Coordinates of C-alpha atoms in Angstrom, one line a residue:
Chain A
M1 CA -30.5 -16.4 76.9
N2 CA -28.0 -15.6 79.6
S3 CA -25.7 -12.6 79.5
F4 CA -22.8 -14.7 78.4
E5 CA -24.6 -15.9 75.3
Q6 CA -25.8 -12.3 74.7
N7 CA -22.3 -11.0 74.8
R8 CA -21.2 -13.8 72.6
E9 CA -23.8 -12.9 70.0
F10 CA -22.9 -9.3 70.3
E11 CA -19.3 -10.1 69.7
L12 CA -20.2 -12.2 66.7
L13 CA -22.3 -9.4 65.4
K14 CA -19.5 -7.0 65.9
E15 CA -17.1 -9.2 64.0
K16 CA -19.7 -9.7 61.3
Y17 CA -20.1 -5.9 61.1
A18 CA -16.4 -5.4 61.1
R19 CA -16.1 -7.9 58.2
H20 CA -18.8 -6.2 56.3
E21 CA -17.3 -2.8 57.0
K22 CA -14.0 -4.1 55.7
I23 CA -15.7 -5.5 52.6
L24 CA -17.5 -2.3 52.1
I25 CA -14.4 -0.3 52.5
Q26 CA -12.6 -2.5 50.0
A27 CA -15.5 -2.2 47.6
Y28 CA -15.5 1.5 48.1
T29 CA -11.8 1.8 47.6
S30 CA -12.0 -0.4 44.6
L31 CA -14.8 1.7 43.1
K32 CA -12.9 4.8 43.8
E33 CA -9.9 3.3 42.1
K34 CA -12.1 2.4 39.1
E35 CA -13.6 5.8 39.1
R36 CA -10.2 7.3 39.0
K37 CA -9.1 5.0 36.2
L38 CA -12.3 5.8 34.3
K39 CA -11.6 9.5 34.7
E40 CA -8.1 8.9 33.5
L41 CA -9.4 7.0 30.5
Y42 CA -12.0 9.7 29.8
S43 CA -9.3 12.3 29.9
E44 CA -7.2 10.3 27.5
L45 CA -10.1 9.9 25.3
L46 CA -10.7 13.6 25.2
E47 CA -7.0 14.1 24.4
T48 CA -7.2 11.5 21.6
E49 CA -10.3 13.1 20.3
E50 CA -8.6 16.5 20.3
K51 CA -5.6 15.1 18.5
L52 CA -7.9 13.4 15.9
R53 CA -9.7 16.7 15.4
Q54 CA -6.4 18.5 14.9
S55 CA -5.2 15.8 12.5
N56 CA -8.4 16.1 10.6
E57 CA -8.0 19.8 10.4
E58 CA -4.4 19.4 9.2
L59 CA -5.5 16.9 6.6
H60 CA -8.2 19.1 5.5
S61 CA -5.9 22.1 5.1
T62 CA -3.3 19.9 3.3
N63 CA -6.0 18.8 1.0
E64 CA -6.9 22.3 0.2
Q65 CA -3.3 23.2 -0.4
L66 CA -2.9 20.2 -2.7
S67 CA -6.0 21.2 -4.5
S68 CA -4.8 24.7 -5.1
Q69 CA -1.4 23.5 -6.1
K70 CA -3.1 21.2 -8.6
E71 CA -4.9 24.3 -10.0
E72 CA -1.6 26.2 -10.2
L73 CA 0.1 23.3 -11.9
K74 CA -2.7 23.0 -14.4
A75 CA -2.5 26.7 -15.2
S76 CA 1.3 26.4 -15.6
L77 CA 0.8 23.4 -17.9
D78 CA -1.6 25.4 -20.0
R79 CA 0.8 28.3 -20.1
L80 CA 3.6 26.0 -21.1
N81 CA 1.6 24.4 -23.8
E82 CA 0.7 27.8 -25.2
T83 CA 4.3 29.0 -25.0
Q84 CA 5.4 25.8 -26.8
L85 CA 3.0 26.5 -29.6
Q86 CA 4.2 30.0 -30.0
L87 CA 7.8 28.9 -29.9
V88 CA 7.2 26.3 -32.6
Q89 CA 5.6 29.0 -34.7
S90 CA 8.5 31.3 -34.0
E91 CA 10.9 28.6 -35.1
K92 CA 9.1 28.2 -38.3
M93 CA 9.3 31.9 -38.9
A94 CA 13.0 32.0 -38.1
S95 CA 13.9 29.3 -40.6
L96 CA 11.6 30.8 -43.1
G97 CA 13.3 34.1 -42.5
V98 CA 16.7 32.8 -43.5
L99 CA 15.2 31.1 -46.6
A100 CA 13.1 34.1 -47.5
A101 CA 15.9 36.6 -47.4
G102 CA 18.0 34.5 -49.8
V103 CA 15.1 33.8 -52.1
A104 CA 14.0 37.4 -52.2
H105 CA 17.4 38.6 -53.2
E106 CA 17.8 36.0 -55.8
I107 CA 14.4 36.5 -57.4
N108 CA 14.6 40.2 -57.7
N109 CA 17.1 40.2 -60.4
P110 CA 15.3 37.7 -62.7
L111 CA 12.1 39.7 -62.1
N112 CA 14.1 42.7 -63.2
F113 CA 15.1 41.0 -66.4
I114 CA 11.5 40.1 -67.3
N115 CA 10.4 43.6 -66.5
G116 CA 13.1 45.3 -68.5
G117 CA 12.7 42.9 -71.4
I118 CA 9.0 43.3 -71.7
L119 CA 9.3 47.1 -71.6
G120 CA 11.8 46.9 -74.5
I121 CA 9.4 44.7 -76.5
E122 CA 6.5 47.0 -75.8
T123 CA 8.5 50.0 -76.9
Y124 CA 9.7 48.2 -80.0
F125 CA 6.1 47.5 -81.0
K126 CA 5.0 51.0 -80.3
E127 CA 7.8 52.3 -82.6
N128 CA 7.7 49.7 -85.4
L129 CA 4.6 47.6 -85.4
E130 CA 2.0 50.0 -84.2
D131 CA -0.8 48.2 -86.1
H132 CA -0.2 45.0 -84.2
I133 CA 0.2 46.4 -80.8
S134 CA -3.4 46.0 -79.7
E135 CA -3.0 42.2 -80.1
V136 CA 0.0 42.1 -77.9
L137 CA -1.0 44.6 -75.3
P138 CA -3.0 42.1 -73.2
L139 CA -0.1 39.7 -73.3
I140 CA 2.3 42.5 -72.2
E141 CA -0.2 43.4 -69.4
A142 CA -0.2 39.8 -68.3
V143 CA 3.6 39.8 -67.9
N144 CA 3.5 43.1 -66.0
V145 CA 0.8 41.8 -63.6
G146 CA 2.9 38.7 -63.1
V147 CA 6.0 40.7 -62.3
K148 CA 4.1 43.0 -59.9
R149 CA 2.5 40.1 -58.0
A150 CA 5.8 38.3 -57.7
S151 CA 7.4 41.5 -56.6
D152 CA 4.8 42.1 -53.9
I153 CA 5.5 38.6 -52.5
V154 CA 9.2 39.3 -52.5
S155 CA 8.6 42.6 -50.6
S156 CA 6.5 40.8 -48.0
L157 CA 9.1 38.1 -47.6
C158 CA 11.7 40.7 -46.9
L159 CA 10.0 41.4 -43.6
Y160 CA 11.3 38.0 -42.5
S161 CA 14.9 38.9 -42.7
S162 CA 14.7 40.6 -39.3
N163 CA 18.0 42.3 -39.4
D164 CA 16.3 45.5 -40.1
N165 CA 16.4 47.6 -37.0
A166 CA 13.5 49.9 -37.3
K167 CA 14.0 52.3 -34.4
F168 CA 11.7 51.5 -31.5
K169 CA 10.0 54.4 -29.8
S170 CA 6.8 55.3 -28.2
V171 CA 3.7 54.4 -30.2
D172 CA 0.2 55.8 -30.1
I173 CA -1.9 52.7 -30.5
N174 CA -5.1 54.6 -30.9
L175 CA -3.6 56.5 -33.8
V176 CA -2.3 53.3 -35.4
I177 CA -5.8 51.8 -35.3
E178 CA -7.4 55.0 -36.7
N179 CA -4.8 54.9 -39.6
C180 CA -5.8 51.3 -40.4
L181 CA -9.4 52.2 -40.5
V182 CA -8.7 55.1 -42.9
L183 CA -6.7 52.8 -45.2
L184 CA -9.6 50.4 -45.2
R185 CA -12.2 53.1 -45.7
S186 CA -13.4 51.8 -49.1
Q187 CA -13.9 48.3 -47.8
L188 CA -15.8 49.4 -44.8
R189 CA -18.0 52.1 -46.3
G190 CA -21.7 51.2 -46.5
K191 CA -21.0 47.6 -45.5
I192 CA -19.4 47.3 -42.1
E193 CA -20.2 49.2 -38.9
V194 CA -17.1 49.9 -36.8
E195 CA -17.3 50.2 -33.1
K196 CA -14.3 51.5 -31.2
E197 CA -13.7 51.4 -27.4
F198 CA -10.4 52.7 -26.4
T199 CA -9.3 52.4 -22.7
D200 CA -8.8 55.6 -20.6
S201 CA -5.8 54.1 -18.8
K202 CA -2.5 55.7 -19.5
Y203 CA 0.2 53.4 -20.9
T204 CA 3.3 53.5 -23.0
I205 CA 4.1 51.0 -25.8
I206 CA 7.5 51.0 -27.3
G207 CA 7.8 49.7 -30.8
S208 CA 7.8 50.5 -34.5
E209 CA 4.7 52.4 -35.4
G210 CA 4.9 51.4 -39.1
K211 CA 5.3 47.7 -38.3
L212 CA 2.5 47.7 -35.7
Q213 CA 0.3 49.4 -38.2
H214 CA 1.1 46.8 -40.8
A215 CA 0.4 44.0 -38.3
L216 CA -3.0 45.4 -37.2
L217 CA -3.9 46.3 -40.8
N218 CA -3.6 42.7 -41.8
I219 CA -5.9 41.6 -39.0
I220 CA -8.6 44.2 -39.7
K221 CA -8.3 43.6 -43.4
N222 CA -9.1 39.9 -42.8
A223 CA -12.0 40.9 -40.6
C224 CA -13.4 43.0 -43.5
S225 CA -13.0 40.1 -45.9
A226 CA -14.8 37.7 -43.6
I227 CA -17.9 39.9 -43.8
Q228 CA -19.8 39.1 -47.0
T229 CA -22.7 41.5 -47.2
E230 CA -22.8 43.5 -44.0
G231 CA -21.6 43.2 -40.5
K232 CA -19.8 44.8 -37.6
I233 CA -16.2 45.1 -36.4
C234 CA -15.4 46.0 -32.8
I235 CA -12.0 47.2 -31.8
R236 CA -11.4 47.5 -28.1
T237 CA -8.3 48.3 -26.1
F238 CA -7.8 47.6 -22.4
T239 CA -5.0 47.1 -19.9
E240 CA -4.5 43.8 -18.1
S241 CA -1.7 43.3 -15.6
N242 CA 1.4 44.6 -17.6
Y243 CA -0.1 44.3 -21.0
L244 CA -2.1 46.4 -23.4
C245 CA -4.8 44.2 -25.0
I246 CA -6.3 45.0 -28.4
A247 CA -9.4 42.9 -29.1
I248 CA -10.6 42.9 -32.7
S249 CA -13.9 41.1 -33.3
D250 CA -16.0 40.7 -36.4
T251 CA -19.4 39.2 -37.2
G252 CA -18.0 37.5 -40.3
C253 CA -18.0 33.9 -41.5
G254 CA -15.7 32.6 -38.9
I255 CA -12.7 30.2 -39.1
D256 CA -13.2 26.5 -39.5
P257 CA -11.8 24.8 -36.3
K258 CA -10.0 22.3 -38.6
I259 CA -7.8 25.0 -40.0
I260 CA -7.6 27.6 -37.3
N261 CA -4.1 26.3 -36.3
K262 CA -2.8 27.1 -39.7
I263 CA -3.8 30.8 -40.0
F264 CA -0.3 32.0 -39.0
D265 CA 1.4 29.7 -41.5
P266 CA 3.1 31.6 -44.4
F267 CA 1.2 31.3 -47.7
F268 CA -1.8 29.8 -46.0
T269 CA -4.9 31.4 -47.3
T270 CA -8.6 30.6 -47.8
K271 CA -8.9 33.2 -50.5
D272 CA -8.9 32.5 -54.2
P273 CA -5.5 32.5 -55.9
G274 CA -4.4 36.0 -56.7
E275 CA -6.5 37.6 -54.1
G276 CA -4.0 37.4 -51.4
T277 CA -0.5 36.1 -50.8
G278 CA -1.3 34.2 -47.6
L279 CA 1.5 36.1 -45.9
G280 CA -0.6 38.6 -44.0
L281 CA -1.1 36.9 -40.6
S282 CA 2.4 35.3 -40.7
I283 CA 3.8 38.8 -41.0
T284 CA 1.5 40.0 -38.3
F285 CA 2.7 37.2 -36.0
K286 CA 6.3 38.0 -36.6
I287 CA 5.8 41.7 -35.9
I288 CA 3.9 41.0 -32.7
K289 CA 6.7 38.6 -31.6
E290 CA 9.3 41.3 -32.3
H291 CA 7.4 43.5 -29.9
N292 CA 7.4 40.8 -27.3
G293 CA 3.6 40.4 -27.5
T294 CA 1.2 37.6 -28.1
I295 CA -1.6 37.0 -30.5
E296 CA -4.5 34.6 -30.3
Y297 CA -7.6 33.9 -32.3
E298 CA -10.9 32.3 -31.4
S299 CA -13.7 31.8 -33.8
V300 CA -17.2 30.3 -34.3
V301 CA -18.1 29.4 -37.9
G302 CA -21.1 31.4 -39.0
S303 CA -20.9 33.7 -36.1
G304 CA -17.6 35.6 -36.1
T305 CA -14.0 35.8 -35.0
N306 CA -12.1 37.4 -32.2
A307 CA -8.4 38.3 -32.4
I308 CA -6.6 39.3 -29.2
I309 CA -3.2 41.0 -29.3
K310 CA -1.3 41.6 -26.1
L311 CA 1.7 44.1 -26.1
P312 CA 3.8 44.6 -23.0
I313 CA 3.5 48.0 -21.4
L314 CA 6.6 50.0 -20.5
K315 CA 7.0 49.8 -16.7
S316 CA 7.1 53.4 -15.5
E317 CA 8.9 54.5 -12.5
K318 CA 6.5 55.7 -9.8
Chain B
M1 CA 28.6 62.3 -87.0
T2 CA 24.8 62.5 -87.1
R3 CA 22.6 63.1 -84.1
D4 CA 20.6 59.9 -84.8
K5 CA 19.2 58.9 -81.4
R6 CA 19.8 55.3 -82.2
Q7 CA 23.5 55.8 -83.0
V8 CA 25.6 53.3 -81.2
R9 CA 28.1 55.0 -79.0
D10 CA 31.6 54.0 -78.3
D11 CA 32.3 54.4 -74.6
K12 CA 35.8 55.6 -75.4
F13 CA 34.4 58.7 -77.1
N14 CA 32.9 61.5 -75.1
V15 CA 29.8 61.8 -77.2
N16 CA 27.7 64.5 -75.6
I17 CA 24.3 64.7 -77.4
E18 CA 22.9 68.1 -76.8
N19 CA 20.0 68.5 -74.5
M20 CA 20.3 64.9 -73.4
I21 CA 21.1 64.3 -69.8
T22 CA 24.2 62.1 -69.4
L23 CA 24.0 59.4 -66.8
L24 CA 25.9 56.5 -65.5
Y25 CA 24.4 53.2 -64.5
V26 CA 26.3 50.8 -62.2
D27 CA 25.3 47.2 -61.7
D28 CA 27.2 43.9 -61.4
E29 CA 24.5 42.0 -63.2
P30 CA 25.3 42.3 -67.0
M31 CA 21.7 41.7 -68.0
N32 CA 20.4 44.6 -65.9
V33 CA 23.1 46.8 -67.5
M34 CA 22.0 45.8 -71.0
L35 CA 18.3 46.3 -70.2
F36 CA 18.8 49.7 -68.6
E37 CA 20.9 50.9 -71.5
L38 CA 18.4 49.6 -74.1
N39 CA 15.4 51.1 -72.5
F40 CA 16.9 54.4 -71.6
K41 CA 19.3 55.2 -74.5
K42 CA 16.6 57.0 -76.4
K43 CA 16.0 59.4 -73.5
Y44 CA 19.4 59.7 -72.0
N45 CA 23.1 59.5 -72.9
V46 CA 23.8 56.3 -71.0
F47 CA 27.2 55.1 -69.7
T48 CA 27.5 51.8 -67.8
A49 CA 29.8 50.1 -65.4
L50 CA 29.8 46.6 -63.9
S51 CA 31.4 47.6 -60.6
G52 CA 31.9 50.6 -58.3
S53 CA 35.6 50.9 -59.2
Q54 CA 34.8 50.8 -62.9
G55 CA 32.1 53.5 -62.2
L56 CA 34.7 55.8 -60.6
E57 CA 36.9 55.3 -63.7
I58 CA 34.2 56.4 -66.0
L59 CA 33.2 59.4 -63.8
K60 CA 36.8 60.5 -64.0
S61 CA 37.0 60.5 -67.8
N62 CA 33.4 61.8 -68.4
R63 CA 32.8 65.0 -66.6
S64 CA 29.5 65.5 -68.4
I65 CA 27.8 62.9 -66.3
S66 CA 25.2 64.5 -64.1
V67 CA 23.2 61.5 -62.8
V68 CA 24.4 58.2 -61.3
V69 CA 22.1 55.2 -60.7
S70 CA 23.8 52.4 -58.8
D71 CA 22.8 49.0 -57.6
M72 CA 23.2 48.5 -53.9
R73 CA 24.7 45.1 -53.5
M74 CA 27.8 44.6 -55.5
P75 CA 31.0 42.6 -54.9
G76 CA 34.0 44.8 -54.1
L77 CA 32.8 48.3 -53.6
S78 CA 29.2 48.4 -52.3
G79 CA 26.7 50.7 -53.9
V80 CA 26.7 53.1 -50.9
D81 CA 30.5 53.1 -50.5
F82 CA 30.9 53.8 -54.2
I83 CA 28.4 56.7 -54.0
R84 CA 30.1 58.1 -50.9
I85 CA 33.4 58.3 -52.7
A86 CA 31.9 59.6 -55.9
K87 CA 29.8 62.2 -54.1
N88 CA 33.0 63.4 -52.4
D89 CA 34.8 63.9 -55.7
Y90 CA 31.8 65.1 -57.7
P91 CA 29.4 66.8 -55.4
Q92 CA 27.3 68.2 -58.2
I93 CA 26.2 64.8 -59.4
V94 CA 22.8 63.5 -58.4
F95 CA 22.9 59.9 -57.0
F96 CA 20.2 57.3 -56.9
I97 CA 20.5 53.9 -55.3
L98 CA 18.7 50.7 -56.4
T99 CA 17.5 48.2 -53.9
G100 CA 15.4 45.0 -54.0
F101 CA 14.8 45.2 -50.2
E102 CA 12.9 47.4 -47.9
I103 CA 14.7 50.6 -46.8
T104 CA 17.7 49.6 -44.6
E105 CA 19.4 51.7 -41.9
E106 CA 22.2 52.4 -44.4
I107 CA 19.9 53.7 -47.1
S108 CA 17.9 55.7 -44.5
S109 CA 21.0 57.5 -43.2
A110 CA 22.3 58.0 -46.8
L111 CA 19.0 59.7 -47.6
T112 CA 19.0 62.0 -44.6
N113 CA 22.7 62.9 -45.2
N114 CA 21.7 63.9 -48.7
L115 CA 24.2 61.4 -50.0
I116 CA 21.5 60.0 -52.3
N117 CA 18.6 61.9 -53.7
K118 CA 16.2 59.0 -53.7
Y119 CA 16.1 55.2 -53.5
L120 CA 14.6 53.2 -56.4
R121 CA 13.1 49.8 -56.1
K122 CA 14.0 46.7 -58.0
P123 CA 12.4 45.5 -60.2
F124 CA 12.6 48.9 -61.9
N125 CA 9.7 50.9 -62.7
F126 CA 11.1 52.7 -65.7
F127 CA 8.7 55.6 -65.6
E128 CA 9.4 56.1 -62.0
I129 CA 13.1 56.2 -62.7
E130 CA 12.6 58.6 -65.6
K131 CA 10.5 60.9 -63.4
A132 CA 13.0 60.8 -60.6
I133 CA 15.8 61.7 -62.9
N134 CA 13.9 64.5 -64.6
D135 CA 12.7 65.9 -61.3
A136 CA 16.2 65.9 -59.8
I137 CA 17.7 67.7 -62.8
N138 CA 14.9 70.2 -63.3
Y139 CA 14.3 70.9 -59.6
P140 CA 17.7 70.5 -57.9
V141 CA 17.7 70.3 -54.2
K142 CA 20.3 72.6 -52.6

C-alpha cells in the first residue's frame, strides 16, 4: 500500500472514529438525560410515598377520633335513655301527686265518720249491752284496723302533694343511716348481719333529714324483708365526681327481671295484701328526686339486690 | 234542772256543768260535728260551730269555754285564721287544730308561736284528743 492509500484509510478511520464518538456522546447524553429523568421520577415517587404515608396517618387519626366520638355518642345515648326513664317516672309521680292530694283530702272525712261512728257504737255497747259486747268486739276491731290501714295509706299519699316546703339544710347522712338501723333493730336482730363502710371524704349534703331518713328507711326495710332466714346487708358511702353515693346491698331473694322496672310504681308490691301499701319505693323515688339525686336498682334472683342512691354534693368554695 | 250527764243542752243557755271542762268544736262538716259532740258529751260540755265566724260568735257569748278544737280547712275563715283572731281576743283559751295532712309550714309556725297547743290528726283518735285536752288543762303551758 502506498502512502496515499494509507492516508486515505487513516482518514476513513478518523471519520469512523468521529462518527462512533458522536454516537457514543449522543448515547451518553441520552443516558445522562434518562438518568436525570429517573432521578426526578424517583424523587417524585418518594414525595408521593411521603404524601401517602401522611394521608394514611391522617386517616388513621380520623379513624381514632371517629371511634372515640362513637363511644361518646353511645355514652350520651345511654345517659339520655336513663334520663328519659327517670323523667317518665317523675311524670307519673307528678300526675299521681295531683290526684293523691285530692283523694287524700276527700277520704279523710269519710274515714273520720267511720271512726267516730264505731266509737259511739262501742261506747253504747259498753254502757247498755255489756253482756253482748264480747261478740261485737272483734267486729269493732275489724273496723278500727280498716280505718287505720286506710289512714296510713292516705298519710303516705300526702307526701306526693309536694307543696310542703320542708326546710332544706345540711344533713348528716351517716346519722340518717344509723337512725334507720336503730328503727329496724327488731327486724335485724339475730337474723341479719349489717356491714357499714362510710367514706372518710368530707362532703356536704343539703336536704331534709326527715325525708331522706324516710327514703333510706324504705330501702333498708325492703332489704330486710328480702332476707328470709339469715343474711347480710352492706351499706357503703363513697364520693364520685360531684355526688355522694350510698350503696345498699343485701343477700336476699332478689328481684325478678320481669318486674324490676315496676318497683318504683305506686302500689306495686310483691308482699301479701295488708303487709305493705306498695308505696314505699315510690315515695323514696320522689324524695330522692326532690333532692336532685338518682336511684338505681340491680338484682340477681336468688343472690341479692343492690340499690345505689346518688345525691349531689354542695360545691364548696375553695 | 238535773245534772244528768245525758241531758240535752240548748245552745242558747249557758249550761255550765260543774267540774266539766267546756269546749268548742269547729268543723264545716256536719257529720264530724255530730260525732264529736256524741262521743265527747259525757266527758265535756261541748259547744259546736260550723264555721270560724260562728265559732267567734259562740266564744263571745260563752265565756266559760276553755278549750277550742278546730278543723283546719274550712270555707270562709280558715282554721288558723279563726284561731289567730280568737287567741287574740281570748288568750287564756287553749287551741288545737285538726288536720288530715302532714304538718304544713302554717301549722309548724303556729305551733312555735304558741298559737296552738298541739295539732291533732284526722281521723280522730278520741283517746288522744281526750288526753291532749286534759293535759292542756291540768298542766297549762305558760
